[in-house]
Amino acid sequence: MRVLVTGCDGQVGRSLVERMPANWEVVALNKRQLDITDRNAVLKTLQDIKPKYVINAAAYTLVDKAEDEPSKCFSINRDGARNLALGSQKFNAVILHISTDYVYSGRKNEPYIEFDTPEPLSVYGKSKLEGELAIAESHSKHIIVRTSWVFSEYGSNFVKTMLRLGSTHQELSIVDDQFGGPTYAGDLAGALLSIIDSLENGSLGYGLYHFTGTPAVTWRGFADTVFKQAIKNDITGRIEIKGIATSQYPTKAKRPSNSCLCCDKIYQTFSIKPSDWKSALNDISKYME
């Protein structure tokens, strides 16, 4: 079985490639090898490769920078997603696509379910929502997975940033009024591969799903756990973490105050449990630069 992975240099892309079953034929392309905003290049690639599944791990994820370059953000997150969906439809491939908790406003007082009305606050969130809609309109055989607060051994992410800052600071101020579910990229990759297994075994569960880590936590709570593990493993000394309000840490892009996602649907359909993000931090040394 042939699977195409776009954005293979990113956190989820790298996690996917290293977890692919040995009997699958994997074609992994980075943004230099395939510009998903180039429709002709996408169509030619799909025609040449003829994958059964396309996993789109390519995305523009610079949330604050997107406020200054919306055209680039939408080109990748909306138009690139549409190109892949149209190509998948033309060549009879199933497309799996990763979206975000930032499609929501955060005003709800409980976890969001898949059918709650999106209301993104940022350019990034709007671009990801329009990417979802473009895929759904272009190809019926799609899986869209919204996730949140992704971290891994690769690239740039919150865990690696905390460890880097912890090596030079004795005190940090971290936002303590935004709630979400940290998600280990390896677990997200595993969920996507499990979905493919289910589809191969006859499941017709196309559509939209949530997959994040539990339990929900604030960024300050997330940082607390990171440093507890770092201290336990003699990576850092004790660090004082001060919780602050979002208003004390202004950013160009607005973030939802509550981006917790309910993961019941993906469990009921595919028997996939939420990411155990705390367990993913047990070997904290692998996140060191």
Short mmCIF file of N, CA, C and O in Angstrom, two decimals, residues 141 263 288:
data_model
loop_
_atom_site.label_atom_id
_atom_site.label_comp_id
_atom_site.label_asym_id
_atom_site.label_seq_id
_atom_site.Cartn_x
_atom_site.Cartn_y
_atom_site.Cartn_z
N LYS A 141 -14.07 11.56 0.39
CA LYS A 141 -13.26 10.60 1.14
C LYS A 141 -12.14 11.34 1.87
O LYS A 141 -10.99 11.35 1.46
N CYS A 263 -12.79 14.39 22.69
CA CYS A 263 -12.28 13.34 21.80
C CYS A 263 -13.15 12.08 21.81
O CYS A 263 -12.68 11.00 21.44
N MET A 288 15.67 17.75 24.52
CA MET A 288 16.76 18.72 24.62
C MET A 288 17.28 19.05 23.24
O MET A 288 17.35 18.19 22.36
#
